[in-house]
């Protein structure tokens, strides 16, 4: 996976070449990712990153996301929903929010991303998920209003509920409060902006 080839951009989102995933993270090169958030009238969903992941193992993250390869279009990123969550989603079923930039610096990498953000109105249940266990170990959700307040910094904890899934088909219920330390360190206010978009542009039209 680290040797997959992705497009490389300057800060103005002009393509300047290609590089491996390992190179873009080592050198802090700008590259593209695909984000898909599952939402419904009441909830926003998060994945639990697998404990096997090199970066941010066990933390809560975007429902489905991944790098766009050099040979892919932005819409091709919808494959991540199938690969990570087992959901068959057509690109015509998602709502495009737009592109944002995100920069995360950690001990292991410099991650500079142009993120193409999409919203999927999720009308299924917990039985629908078939997780890619080396990538995702569970799915949880939080109430939209509570999540908005949390990501705006108005509350210190967020109540989540959901399941950890196991390869043998079993699952364990999760109900607990979490703090920002349990989330991948997104750009400040990113998730709050997603929720605001969902409320303003998605719920009134599609749900």
PDB file of C-alpha atoms in Angstrom:
ATOM      1  CA  UNK A   1       0.000   0.000   0.000  1.00  0.00           C
ATOM      2  CA  UNK A   2       2.845   2.394   0.786  1.00  0.00           C
ATOM      3  CA  UNK A   3       4.088   1.972  -2.798  1.00  0.00           C
ATOM      4  CA  UNK A   4       0.791   2.979  -4.408  1.00  0.00           C
ATOM      5  CA  UNK A   5       1.242   5.919  -6.783  1.00  0.00           C
ATOM      6  CA  UNK A   6      -0.728   9.111  -6.107  1.00  0.00           C
ATOM      7  CA  UNK A   7      -0.838  12.537  -7.742  1.00  0.00           C
ATOM      8  CA  UNK A   8       1.224  15.303  -6.152  1.00  0.00           C
ATOM      9  CA  UNK A   9       0.094  18.944  -6.076  1.00  0.00           C
ATOM     10  CA  UNK A  10       1.342  22.368  -5.088  1.00  0.00           C
ATOM     11  CA  UNK A  11      -0.547  24.399  -2.494  1.00  0.00           C
ATOM     12  CA  UNK A  12      -2.775  25.854  -5.224  1.00  0.00           C
ATOM     13  CA  UNK A  13      -4.006  22.328  -6.097  1.00  0.00           C
ATOM     14  CA  UNK A  14      -2.102  22.281  -9.387  1.00  0.00           C
ATOM     15  CA  UNK A  15      -0.695  18.863 -10.210  1.00  0.00           C
ATOM     16  CA  UNK A  16       3.102  18.823 -10.287  1.00  0.00           C
ATOM     17  CA  UNK A  17       3.825  15.107 -10.566  1.00  0.00           C
ATOM     18  CA  UNK A  18       3.317  11.752  -8.883  1.00  0.00           C
ATOM     19  CA  UNK A  19       4.869   9.930  -5.930  1.00  0.00           C
ATOM     20  CA  UNK A  20       4.318   6.911  -3.732  1.00  0.00           C
ATOM     21  CA  UNK A  21       2.160   7.124  -0.627  1.00  0.00           C
ATOM     22  CA  UNK A  22       5.274   6.625   1.452  1.00  0.00           C
ATOM     23  CA  UNK A  23       6.985   9.573  -0.247  1.00  0.00           C
ATOM     24  CA  UNK A  24       4.089  12.002   0.138  1.00  0.00           C
ATOM     25  CA  UNK A  25       3.888  11.304   3.867  1.00  0.00           C
ATOM     26  CA  UNK A  26       7.637  11.403   4.373  1.00  0.00           C
ATOM     27  CA  UNK A  27       8.122  14.676   2.487  1.00  0.00           C
ATOM     28  CA  UNK A  28       4.804  16.349   3.272  1.00  0.00           C
ATOM     29  CA  UNK A  29       3.714  16.506  -0.370  1.00  0.00           C
ATOM     30  CA  UNK A  30       0.153  17.572  -1.110  1.00  0.00           C
ATOM     31  CA  UNK A  31      -2.066  14.753  -2.410  1.00  0.00           C
ATOM     32  CA  UNK A  32      -5.773  13.904  -2.752  1.00  0.00           C
ATOM     33  CA  UNK A  33      -8.053  11.842  -0.542  1.00  0.00           C
ATOM     34  CA  UNK A  34     -11.713  10.843  -0.624  1.00  0.00           C
ATOM     35  CA  UNK A  35     -13.962  11.272   2.430  1.00  0.00           C
ATOM     36  CA  UNK A  36     -17.460   9.809   2.710  1.00  0.00           C
ATOM     37  CA  UNK A  37     -19.547  10.532   5.791  1.00  0.00           C
ATOM     38  CA  UNK A  38     -22.592   8.387   6.573  1.00  0.00           C
ATOM     39  CA  UNK A  39     -25.458  10.394   8.080  1.00  0.00           C
ATOM     40  CA  UNK A  40     -29.194  10.219   8.647  1.00  0.00           C
ATOM     41  CA  UNK A  41     -31.797  12.444  10.250  1.00  0.00           C
ATOM     42  CA  UNK A  42     -30.380  11.944  13.721  1.00  0.00           C
ATOM     43  CA  UNK A  43     -26.835  10.604  13.543  1.00  0.00           C
ATOM     44  CA  UNK A  44     -23.366  10.896  12.040  1.00  0.00           C
ATOM     45  CA  UNK A  45     -21.283   7.728  11.818  1.00  0.00           C
ATOM     46  CA  UNK A  46     -17.579   7.165  12.530  1.00  0.00           C
ATOM     47  CA  UNK A  47     -15.321   4.208  11.882  1.00  0.00           C
ATOM     48  CA  UNK A  48     -12.960   2.773  14.477  1.00  0.00           C
ATOM     49  CA  UNK A  49      -9.557   2.394  12.875  1.00  0.00           C
ATOM     50  CA  UNK A  50      -8.106  -1.080  13.179  1.00  0.00           C
ATOM     51  CA  UNK A  51      -5.470  -1.715  15.839  1.00  0.00           C
ATOM     52  CA  UNK A  52      -3.344  -3.038  12.955  1.00  0.00           C
ATOM     53  CA  UNK A  53      -3.143   0.370  11.289  1.00  0.00           C
ATOM     54  CA  UNK A  54       0.250   2.043  11.198  1.00  0.00           C
ATOM     55  CA  UNK A  55      -1.235   5.499  11.776  1.00  0.00           C
ATOM     56  CA  UNK A  56      -3.746   6.339  14.522  1.00  0.00           C
ATOM     57  CA  UNK A  57      -4.671   2.737  15.423  1.00  0.00           C
ATOM     58  CA  UNK A  58      -7.902   2.418  17.369  1.00  0.00           C
ATOM     59  CA  UNK A  59      -8.954   6.051  16.934  1.00  0.00           C
ATOM     60  CA  UNK A  60     -12.307   7.270  15.612  1.00  0.00           C
ATOM     61  CA  UNK A  61     -12.231   8.528  12.036  1.00  0.00           C
ATOM     62  CA  UNK A  62     -14.257   9.530   8.963  1.00  0.00           C
ATOM     63  CA  UNK A  63     -16.839   6.829   8.179  1.00  0.00           C
ATOM     64  CA  UNK A  64     -14.974   5.795   5.016  1.00  0.00           C
ATOM     65  CA  UNK A  65     -11.931   7.448   3.492  1.00  0.00           C
ATOM     66  CA  UNK A  66      -8.799   6.763   1.520  1.00  0.00           C
ATOM     67  CA  UNK A  67      -6.181   7.994  -0.889  1.00  0.00           C
ATOM     68  CA  UNK A  68      -7.000   8.644  -4.538  1.00  0.00           C
ATOM     69  CA  UNK A  69      -4.557   6.848  -6.812  1.00  0.00           C
ATOM     70  CA  UNK A  70      -2.938   8.611  -9.747  1.00  0.00           C
ATOM     71  CA  UNK A  71      -5.076   6.676 -12.236  1.00  0.00           C
ATOM     72  CA  UNK A  72      -8.366   7.432 -10.465  1.00  0.00           C
ATOM     73  CA  UNK A  73     -10.955  10.155 -10.777  1.00  0.00           C
ATOM     74  CA  UNK A  74     -12.356  11.760  -7.647  1.00  0.00           C
ATOM     75  CA  UNK A  75     -15.592   9.793  -8.079  1.00  0.00           C
ATOM     76  CA  UNK A  76     -13.593   6.545  -8.080  1.00  0.00           C
ATOM     77  CA  UNK A  77     -13.038   7.114  -4.384  1.00  0.00           C
ATOM     78  CA  UNK A  78     -16.541   5.776  -3.720  1.00  0.00           C
ATOM     79  CA  UNK A  79     -14.873   2.328  -3.762  1.00  0.00           C
ATOM     80  CA  UNK A  80     -13.654   3.075  -0.231  1.00  0.00           C
ATOM     81  CA  UNK A  81     -17.188   2.661   1.137  1.00  0.00           C
ATOM     82  CA  UNK A  82     -17.358  -0.868  -0.273  1.00  0.00           C
ATOM     83  CA  UNK A  83     -13.798  -1.786   0.636  1.00  0.00           C
ATOM     84  CA  UNK A  84     -13.895  -0.554   4.239  1.00  0.00           C
ATOM     85  CA  UNK A  85     -17.557  -0.951   5.234  1.00  0.00           C
ATOM     86  CA  UNK A  86     -18.959  -3.497   2.788  1.00  0.00           C
ATOM     87  CA  UNK A  87     -21.694  -1.146   1.562  1.00  0.00           C
ATOM     88  CA  UNK A  88     -22.580  -0.989  -2.119  1.00  0.00           C
ATOM     89  CA  UNK A  89     -22.939   2.724  -2.806  1.00  0.00           C
ATOM     90  CA  UNK A  90     -23.267   4.320  -6.216  1.00  0.00           C
ATOM     91  CA  UNK A  91     -21.647   7.701  -6.715  1.00  0.00           C
ATOM     92  CA  UNK A  92     -25.069   9.027  -7.738  1.00  0.00           C
ATOM     93  CA  UNK A  93     -26.337   8.296  -4.207  1.00  0.00           C
ATOM     94  CA  UNK A  94     -23.871  10.595  -2.471  1.00  0.00           C
ATOM     95  CA  UNK A  95     -23.955  14.368  -2.092  1.00  0.00           C
ATOM     96  CA  UNK A  96     -20.799  16.297  -2.920  1.00  0.00           C
ATOM     97  CA  UNK A  97     -19.837  18.771  -0.216  1.00  0.00           C
ATOM     98  CA  UNK A  98     -16.682  20.019  -1.910  1.00  0.00           C
ATOM     99  CA  UNK A  99     -12.947  20.039  -1.352  1.00  0.00           C
ATOM    100  CA  UNK A 100     -11.101  21.097   1.764  1.00  0.00           C
ATOM    101  CA  UNK A 101      -7.460  20.971   2.819  1.00  0.00           C
ATOM    102  CA  UNK A 102      -6.098  19.237   5.869  1.00  0.00           C
ATOM    103  CA  UNK A 103      -2.599  19.116   7.312  1.00  0.00           C
ATOM    104  CA  UNK A 104      -1.650  16.768  10.152  1.00  0.00           C
ATOM    105  CA  UNK A 105       1.910  16.565  11.446  1.00  0.00           C
ATOM    106  CA  UNK A 106       2.799  13.606  13.653  1.00  0.00           C
ATOM    107  CA  UNK A 107       5.920  11.721  14.674  1.00  0.00           C
ATOM    108  CA  UNK A 108       5.529   9.335  11.742  1.00  0.00           C
ATOM    109  CA  UNK A 109       4.527  11.619   8.891  1.00  0.00           C
ATOM    110  CA  UNK A 110       3.532  14.980   7.465  1.00  0.00           C
ATOM    111  CA  UNK A 111       0.087  14.466   5.949  1.00  0.00           C
ATOM    112  CA  UNK A 112      -0.963  17.292   3.616  1.00  0.00           C
ATOM    113  CA  UNK A 113      -4.253  16.443   1.926  1.00  0.00           C
ATOM    114  CA  UNK A 114      -6.758  17.929  -0.465  1.00  0.00           C
ATOM    115  CA  UNK A 115      -9.895  16.145   0.749  1.00  0.00           C
ATOM    116  CA  UNK A 116     -12.872  15.580  -1.541  1.00  0.00           C
ATOM    117  CA  UNK A 117     -15.805  15.329   0.853  1.00  0.00           C
ATOM    118  CA  UNK A 118     -19.056  13.470   0.157  1.00  0.00           C
ATOM    119  CA  UNK A 119     -22.152  12.701   2.233  1.00  0.00           C
ATOM    120  CA  UNK A 120     -24.090   9.419   2.037  1.00  0.00           C
ATOM    121  CA  UNK A 121     -27.657   9.404   3.426  1.00  0.00           C
ATOM    122  CA  UNK A 122     -27.501   6.119   5.346  1.00  0.00           C
ATOM    123  CA  UNK A 123     -30.844   4.309   5.533  1.00  0.00           C
ATOM    124  CA  UNK A 124     -29.645   0.838   6.524  1.00  0.00           C
ATOM    125  CA  UNK A 125     -28.885  -0.784   9.876  1.00  0.00           C
ATOM    126  CA  UNK A 126     -25.934  -2.314  11.713  1.00  0.00           C
ATOM    127  CA  UNK A 127     -26.398  -5.607   9.863  1.00  0.00           C
ATOM    128  CA  UNK A 128     -25.338  -3.923   6.626  1.00  0.00           C
ATOM    129  CA  UNK A 129     -21.672  -3.552   7.542  1.00  0.00           C
ATOM    130  CA  UNK A 130     -19.047  -6.070   6.425  1.00  0.00           C
ATOM    131  CA  UNK A 131     -15.798  -4.543   7.586  1.00  0.00           C
ATOM    132  CA  UNK A 132     -12.311  -4.812   6.150  1.00  0.00           C
ATOM    133  CA  UNK A 133     -10.753  -5.855   9.449  1.00  0.00           C
ATOM    134  CA  UNK A 134      -7.192  -4.797   8.682  1.00  0.00           C
ATOM    135  CA  UNK A 135      -8.569  -1.292   8.139  1.00  0.00           C
ATOM    136  CA  UNK A 136     -11.702  -0.932  10.284  1.00  0.00           C
ATOM    137  CA  UNK A 137     -12.627  -2.689  13.537  1.00  0.00           C
ATOM    138  CA  UNK A 138     -15.977  -1.066  14.255  1.00  0.00           C
ATOM    139  CA  UNK A 139     -18.599   1.551  13.460  1.00  0.00           C
ATOM    140  CA  UNK A 140     -20.200   3.973  15.921  1.00  0.00           C
ATOM    141  CA  UNK A 141     -22.525   6.917  15.697  1.00  0.00           C
ATOM    142  CA  UNK A 142     -23.288  10.109  17.597  1.00  0.00           C
ATOM    143  CA  UNK A 143     -26.313  12.373  17.556  1.00  0.00           C
ATOM    144  CA  UNK A 144     -25.900  15.190  15.050  1.00  0.00           C
ATOM    145  CA  UNK A 145     -26.650  18.023  17.451  1.00  0.00           C
ATOM    146  CA  UNK A 146     -24.375  16.613  20.158  1.00  0.00           C
ATOM    147  CA  UNK A 147     -21.573  16.016  17.660  1.00  0.00           C
ATOM    148  CA  UNK A 148     -21.864  19.546  16.319  1.00  0.00           C
ATOM    149  CA  UNK A 149     -21.548  21.020  19.808  1.00  0.00           C
ATOM    150  CA  UNK A 150     -18.623  18.717  20.578  1.00  0.00           C
ATOM    151  CA  UNK A 151     -16.647  19.581  17.448  1.00  0.00           C
ATOM    152  CA  UNK A 152     -17.353  23.278  17.956  1.00  0.00           C
ATOM    153  CA  UNK A 153     -15.649  22.913  21.331  1.00  0.00           C
ATOM    154  CA  UNK A 154     -18.795  23.581  23.331  1.00  0.00           C
ATOM    155  CA  UNK A 155     -18.706  20.229  25.170  1.00  0.00           C
ATOM    156  CA  UNK A 156     -15.781  18.151  26.431  1.00  0.00           C
ATOM    157  CA  UNK A 157     -17.178  14.706  25.658  1.00  0.00           C
ATOM    158  CA  UNK A 158     -19.383  13.059  23.055  1.00  0.00           C
ATOM    159  CA  UNK A 159     -21.646  10.055  23.636  1.00  0.00           C
ATOM    160  CA  UNK A 160     -21.199   7.338  21.010  1.00  0.00           C
ATOM    161  CA  UNK A 161     -22.916   4.021  20.394  1.00  0.00           C
ATOM    162  CA  UNK A 162     -22.252   1.223  17.961  1.00  0.00           C
ATOM    163  CA  UNK A 163     -20.388  -2.032  17.563  1.00  0.00           C
ATOM    164  CA  UNK A 164     -16.962  -3.533  17.333  1.00  0.00           C
ATOM    165  CA  UNK A 165     -17.063  -6.285  14.713  1.00  0.00           C
ATOM    166  CA  UNK A 166     -15.037  -9.515  14.674  1.00  0.00           C
ATOM    167  CA  UNK A 167     -13.966 -11.783  11.789  1.00  0.00           C
ATOM    168  CA  UNK A 168     -16.053 -14.680  13.165  1.00  0.00           C
ATOM    169  CA  UNK A 169     -19.243 -12.677  12.650  1.00  0.00           C
ATOM    170  CA  UNK A 170     -19.662 -11.675  16.289  1.00  0.00           C
ATOM    171  CA  UNK A 171     -19.907  -8.091  17.459  1.00  0.00           C
ATOM    172  CA  UNK A 172     -19.684  -6.256  20.774  1.00  0.00           C
ATOM    173  CA  UNK A 173     -21.880  -3.301  21.708  1.00  0.00           C
ATOM    174  CA  UNK A 174     -20.168   0.020  22.407  1.00  0.00           C
ATOM    175  CA  UNK A 175     -21.818   2.755  24.457  1.00  0.00           C
ATOM    176  CA  UNK A 176     -19.512   5.322  26.030  1.00  0.00           C
ATOM    177  CA  UNK A 177     -18.457   8.969  26.131  1.00  0.00           C
ATOM    178  CA  UNK A 178     -15.304   9.944  24.248  1.00  0.00           C
ATOM    179  CA  UNK A 179     -13.070  13.016  24.162  1.00  0.00           C
ATOM    180  CA  UNK A 180     -11.098  14.621  21.336  1.00  0.00           C
ATOM    181  CA  UNK A 181      -8.165  12.358  22.247  1.00  0.00           C
ATOM    182  CA  UNK A 182     -10.143   9.401  20.815  1.00  0.00           C
ATOM    183  CA  UNK A 183     -10.405  11.005  17.353  1.00  0.00           C
ATOM    184  CA  UNK A 184      -7.918  11.364  14.541  1.00  0.00           C
ATOM    185  CA  UNK A 185      -6.741  14.997  14.835  1.00  0.00           C
ATOM    186  CA  UNK A 186      -8.754  16.596  12.044  1.00  0.00           C
ATOM    187  CA  UNK A 187      -8.317  20.203  11.031  1.00  0.00           C
ATOM    188  CA  UNK A 188     -10.061  22.405  13.545  1.00  0.00           C
ATOM    189  CA  UNK A 189     -13.828  22.638  12.956  1.00  0.00           C
ATOM    190  CA  UNK A 190     -13.750  20.236   9.963  1.00  0.00           C
ATOM    191  CA  UNK A 191     -16.375  17.855  11.351  1.00  0.00           C
ATOM    192  CA  UNK A 192     -18.517  20.748  12.596  1.00  0.00           C
ATOM    193  CA  UNK A 193     -18.540  22.146   9.050  1.00  0.00           C
ATOM    194  CA  UNK A 194     -19.556  18.738   7.697  1.00  0.00           C
ATOM    195  CA  UNK A 195     -22.490  18.593  10.119  1.00  0.00           C
ATOM    196  CA  UNK A 196     -23.557  22.139   9.260  1.00  0.00           C
ATOM    197  CA  UNK A 197     -23.515  21.216   5.567  1.00  0.00           C
ATOM    198  CA  UNK A 198     -25.537  18.081   6.276  1.00  0.00           C
ATOM    199  CA  UNK A 199     -28.184  20.077   8.119  1.00  0.00           C
ATOM    200  CA  UNK A 200     -28.350  22.887   5.559  1.00  0.00           C
ATOM    201  CA  UNK A 201     -27.945  21.068   2.240  1.00  0.00           C
ATOM    202  CA  UNK A 202     -28.549  17.331   2.673  1.00  0.00           C
ATOM    203  CA  UNK A 203     -31.264  16.554   5.187  1.00  0.00           C
ATOM    204  CA  UNK A 204     -33.837  18.880   3.681  1.00  0.00           C
ATOM    205  CA  UNK A 205     -33.370  17.437   0.204  1.00  0.00           C
ATOM    206  CA  UNK A 206     -32.673  13.725   0.462  1.00  0.00           C
ATOM    207  CA  UNK A 207     -33.970  12.344   3.763  1.00  0.00           C
TER     208      UNK A 207
END
